Coordinates of C-alpha atoms in Angstrom, one line a residue:
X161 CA 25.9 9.0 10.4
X162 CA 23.6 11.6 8.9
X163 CA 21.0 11.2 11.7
X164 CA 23.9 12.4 14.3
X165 CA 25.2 14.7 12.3
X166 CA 21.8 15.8 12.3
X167 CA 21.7 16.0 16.3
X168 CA 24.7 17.4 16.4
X169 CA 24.2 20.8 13.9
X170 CA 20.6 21.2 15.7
X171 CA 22.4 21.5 19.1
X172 CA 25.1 23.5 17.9
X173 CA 23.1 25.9 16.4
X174 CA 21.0 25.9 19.3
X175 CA 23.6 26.6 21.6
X176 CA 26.4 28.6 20.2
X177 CA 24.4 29.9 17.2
X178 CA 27.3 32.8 16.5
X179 CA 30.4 30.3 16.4
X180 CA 30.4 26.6 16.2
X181 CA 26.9 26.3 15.4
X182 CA 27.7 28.5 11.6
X183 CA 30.0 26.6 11.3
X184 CA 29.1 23.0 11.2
X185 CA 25.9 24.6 9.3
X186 CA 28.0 25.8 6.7
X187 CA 29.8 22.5 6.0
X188 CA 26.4 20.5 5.0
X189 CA 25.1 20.0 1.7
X190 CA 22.3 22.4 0.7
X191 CA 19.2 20.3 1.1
X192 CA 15.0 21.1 0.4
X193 CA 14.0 19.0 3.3
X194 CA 11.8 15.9 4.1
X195 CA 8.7 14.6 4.5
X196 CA 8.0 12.5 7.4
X197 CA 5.1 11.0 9.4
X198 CA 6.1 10.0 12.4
X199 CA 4.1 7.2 14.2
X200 CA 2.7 6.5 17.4
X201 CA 2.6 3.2 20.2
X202 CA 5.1 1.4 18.2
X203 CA 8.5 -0.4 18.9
X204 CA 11.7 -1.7 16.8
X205 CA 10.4 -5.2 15.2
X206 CA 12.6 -7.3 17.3
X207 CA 11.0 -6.3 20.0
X208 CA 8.1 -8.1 19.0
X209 CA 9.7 -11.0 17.1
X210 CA 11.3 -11.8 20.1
X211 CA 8.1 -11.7 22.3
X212 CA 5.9 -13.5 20.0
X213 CA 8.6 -16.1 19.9
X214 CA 8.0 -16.4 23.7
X215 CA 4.3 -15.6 23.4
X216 CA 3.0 -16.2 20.5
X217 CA -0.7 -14.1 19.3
X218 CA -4.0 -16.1 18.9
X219 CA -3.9 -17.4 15.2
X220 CA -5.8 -15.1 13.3
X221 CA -3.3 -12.1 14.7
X222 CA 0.0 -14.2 13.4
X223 CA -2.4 -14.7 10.3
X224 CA -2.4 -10.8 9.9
X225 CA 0.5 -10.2 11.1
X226 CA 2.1 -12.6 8.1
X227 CA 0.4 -10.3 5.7
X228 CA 1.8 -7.1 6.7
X229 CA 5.2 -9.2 6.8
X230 CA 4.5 -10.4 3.4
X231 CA 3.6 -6.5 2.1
X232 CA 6.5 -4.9 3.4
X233 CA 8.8 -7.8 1.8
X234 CA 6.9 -7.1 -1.7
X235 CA 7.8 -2.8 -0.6
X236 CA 11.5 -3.8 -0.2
X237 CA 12.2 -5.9 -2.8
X238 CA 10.6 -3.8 -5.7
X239 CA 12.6 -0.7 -4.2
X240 CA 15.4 -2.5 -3.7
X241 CA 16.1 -1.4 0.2
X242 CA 19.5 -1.4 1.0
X243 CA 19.0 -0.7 4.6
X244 CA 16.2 -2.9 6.0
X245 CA 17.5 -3.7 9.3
X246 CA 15.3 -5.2 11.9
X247 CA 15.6 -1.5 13.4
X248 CA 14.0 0.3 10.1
X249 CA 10.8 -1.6 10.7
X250 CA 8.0 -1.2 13.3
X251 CA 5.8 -3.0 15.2
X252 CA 2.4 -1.9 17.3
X253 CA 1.0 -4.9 18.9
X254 CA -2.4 -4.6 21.3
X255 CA -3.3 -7.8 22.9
X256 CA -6.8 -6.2 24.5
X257 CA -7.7 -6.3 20.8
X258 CA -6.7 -9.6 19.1
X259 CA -10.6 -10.1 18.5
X260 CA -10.3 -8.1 16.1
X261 CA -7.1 -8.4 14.0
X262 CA -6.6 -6.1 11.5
X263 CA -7.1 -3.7 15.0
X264 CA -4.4 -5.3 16.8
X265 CA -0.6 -5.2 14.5
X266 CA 0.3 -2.8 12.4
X267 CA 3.5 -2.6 11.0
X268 CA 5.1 0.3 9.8
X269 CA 8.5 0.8 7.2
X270 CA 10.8 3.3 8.7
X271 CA 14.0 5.1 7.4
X272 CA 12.9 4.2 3.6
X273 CA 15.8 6.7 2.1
X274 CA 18.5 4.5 0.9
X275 CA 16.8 2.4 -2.0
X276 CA 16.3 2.6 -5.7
X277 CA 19.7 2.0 -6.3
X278 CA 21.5 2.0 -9.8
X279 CA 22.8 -1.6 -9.8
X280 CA 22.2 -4.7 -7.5
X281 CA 25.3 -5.0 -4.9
X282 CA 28.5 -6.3 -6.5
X283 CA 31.4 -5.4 -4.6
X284 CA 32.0 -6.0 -1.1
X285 CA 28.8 -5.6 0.9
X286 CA 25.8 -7.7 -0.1
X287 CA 23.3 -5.2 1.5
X288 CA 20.8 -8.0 2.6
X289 CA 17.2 -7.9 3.6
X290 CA 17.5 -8.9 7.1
X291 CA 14.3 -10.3 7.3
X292 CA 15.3 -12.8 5.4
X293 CA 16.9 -14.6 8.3
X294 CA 13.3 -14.7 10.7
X295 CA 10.9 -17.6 10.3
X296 CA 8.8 -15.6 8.5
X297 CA 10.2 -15.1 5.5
X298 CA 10.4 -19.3 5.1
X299 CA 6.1 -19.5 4.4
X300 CA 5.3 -19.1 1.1
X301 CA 3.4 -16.1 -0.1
X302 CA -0.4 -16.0 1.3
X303 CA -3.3 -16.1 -1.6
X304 CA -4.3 -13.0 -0.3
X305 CA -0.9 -11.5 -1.0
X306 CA -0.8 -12.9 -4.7
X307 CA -4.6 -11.3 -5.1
X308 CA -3.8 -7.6 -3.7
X309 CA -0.4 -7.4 -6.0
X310 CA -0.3 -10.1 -8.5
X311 CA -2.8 -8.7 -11.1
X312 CA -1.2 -5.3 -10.9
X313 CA 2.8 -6.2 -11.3
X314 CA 2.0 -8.6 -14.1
X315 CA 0.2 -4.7 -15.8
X316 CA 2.7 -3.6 -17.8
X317 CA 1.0 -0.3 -17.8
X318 CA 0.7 0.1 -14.2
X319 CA 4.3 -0.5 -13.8
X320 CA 5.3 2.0 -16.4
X321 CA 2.7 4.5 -15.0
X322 CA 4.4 4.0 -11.7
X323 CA 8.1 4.8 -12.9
X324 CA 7.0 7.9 -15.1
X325 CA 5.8 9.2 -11.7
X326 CA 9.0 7.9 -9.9
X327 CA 10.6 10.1 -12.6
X328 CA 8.7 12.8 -12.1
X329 CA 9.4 12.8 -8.2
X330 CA 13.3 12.1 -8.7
X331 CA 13.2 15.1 -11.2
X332 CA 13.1 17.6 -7.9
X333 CA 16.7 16.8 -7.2
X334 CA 19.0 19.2 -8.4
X335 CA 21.5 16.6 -9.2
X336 CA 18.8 14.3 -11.2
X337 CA 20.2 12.5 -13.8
X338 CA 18.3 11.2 -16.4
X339 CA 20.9 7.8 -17.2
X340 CA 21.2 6.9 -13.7
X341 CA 17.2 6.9 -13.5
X342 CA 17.1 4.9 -16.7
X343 CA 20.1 2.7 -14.8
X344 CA 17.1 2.8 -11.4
X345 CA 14.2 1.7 -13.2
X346 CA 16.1 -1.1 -15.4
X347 CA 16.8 -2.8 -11.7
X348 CA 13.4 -2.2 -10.9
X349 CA 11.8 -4.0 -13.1
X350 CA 13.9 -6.6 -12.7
X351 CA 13.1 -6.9 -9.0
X352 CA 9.0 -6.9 -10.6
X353 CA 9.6 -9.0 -12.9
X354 CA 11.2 -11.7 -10.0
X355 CA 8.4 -10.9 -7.2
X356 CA 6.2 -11.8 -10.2
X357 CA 7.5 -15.1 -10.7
X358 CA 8.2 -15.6 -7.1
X359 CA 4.0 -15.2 -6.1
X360 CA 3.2 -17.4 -9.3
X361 CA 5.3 -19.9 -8.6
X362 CA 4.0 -20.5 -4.7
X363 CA 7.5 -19.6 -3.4
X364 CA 8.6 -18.0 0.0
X365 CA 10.2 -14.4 0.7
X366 CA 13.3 -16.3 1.1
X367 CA 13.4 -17.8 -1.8
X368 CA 12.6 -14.9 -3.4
X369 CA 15.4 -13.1 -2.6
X370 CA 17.6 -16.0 -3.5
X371 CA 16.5 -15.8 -6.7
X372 CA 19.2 -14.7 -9.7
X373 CA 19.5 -10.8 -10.4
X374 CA 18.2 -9.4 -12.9
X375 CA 18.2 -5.9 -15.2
X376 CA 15.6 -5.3 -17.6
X377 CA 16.6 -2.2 -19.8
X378 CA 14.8 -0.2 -22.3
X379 CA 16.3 -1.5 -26.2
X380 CA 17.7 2.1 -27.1
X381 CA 17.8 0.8 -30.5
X382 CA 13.9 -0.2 -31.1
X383 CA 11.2 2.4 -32.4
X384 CA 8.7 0.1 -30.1
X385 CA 8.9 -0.6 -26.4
X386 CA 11.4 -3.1 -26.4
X387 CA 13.4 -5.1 -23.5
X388 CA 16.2 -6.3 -22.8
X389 CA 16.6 -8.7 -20.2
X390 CA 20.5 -9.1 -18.2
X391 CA 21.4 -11.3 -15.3
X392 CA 24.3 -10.4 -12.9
X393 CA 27.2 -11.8 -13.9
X394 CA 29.0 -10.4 -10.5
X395 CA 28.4 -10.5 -7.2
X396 CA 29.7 -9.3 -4.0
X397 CA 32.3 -10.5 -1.8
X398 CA 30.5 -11.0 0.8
X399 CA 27.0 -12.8 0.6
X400 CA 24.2 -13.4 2.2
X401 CA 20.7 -15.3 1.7

């Protein structure tokens, strides 16, 4: 909805910049802009799913390719995307270079703007990961996944490095609130503390998300850093994985 209201303000300003196009412009919510890189060569993942499940790549590019899967599964889960369609994800596949793998994919994580949300779903909508449902997301974590990430989720200083810079970043907004972030980062450790468990344990992205919901809040009450850990006790309507 926003990207064609988007479309549609640009055009009308373009075009009848003294009447319709104030208008519309006047009826969106003041905003400081975005940053965006836009990439190059690449299509909508299932594009490629769909080819490679006609055509498969030589080994060593599915190999690769698994990786990348596996690192944008570990992105979404610890942000907790709520819009990680098979459309919000890229592919860039070059078969003249599958001697050389890492040359050959890349995989790119579009449209990242509706995660770190407050509280895991628990009304109607389940927001799933929809890579959940390729074949993918049924192999169990690589070793070279659990190596790049393992070491540094399980540091409880990296991770609360990471969220004093998240609050520093969120802090721009003009509507920040300082509960909701607390509300944010409870759900995001959580979602750590899970992926943690999840790579220890050997088990699969689906799996993973399977996996009971978690909060893990700050203990208001204790001088110290103190925890407290709470499970859902409600989910949504409609589920998924």
């Amino acid at each position: 909805i926003d990207k064609a209201k988007a479309k549609s303000v640009k055009f009308a300003t373009e075009r009848f910049q003294d009447t319709l196009g104030k208008k519309m412009k006047a009826g969106l919510p003041p905003k400081i802009g975005s940053f965006q890189v836009f990439v190059n060569g690449y299509k909508d993942a299932d594009f490629w799913v769909r080819r490679f499940q006609e055509e498969a790549p030589p080994k060593p590019v599915q190999e690769h390719f698994q990786h990348l899967f596996e690192k944008l599964v570990c992105l979404d889960y610890i942000i907790r995307n709520t819009d990680r369609g098979n459309d919000n994800w890229l592919i860039k596949y070059d078969k003249y270079k599958v001697d050389t793998p890492e040359e050959s994919i890349y995989v790119a994580a579009i449209d990242n703007g509706l995660a770190f949300p407050f509280k895991h779903p628990d009304e109607w909508r389940a927001y799933p990961y929809y890579w959940a449902w390729l074949p993918y997301a049924n192999i169990p974590f690589s070793e070279k996944t659990k190596e790049l990430l393992l070491h540094k989720l399980r540091d409880l200083d990296l991770v609360k490095d990471l969220l004093d810079e998240l609050h520093k970043l969120f802090k721009h907004d003009k509507g920040f609130d300082k509960s909701l972030f607390e509300k944010q980062a409870a759900v995001m450790r959580g979602q750590i503390l899970n992926l943690c468990q999840a790579l220890e344990s050997g088990m699969s992205p689906l799996q993973l998300v399977q996996m009971p919901l978690l909060r893990i809040e700050c203990d208001s009450r204790s001088k110290g850093a103190s925890f407290i850990q709470q499970f859902q006790d409600k989910y949504p309507f409609f589920s998924s994985c």
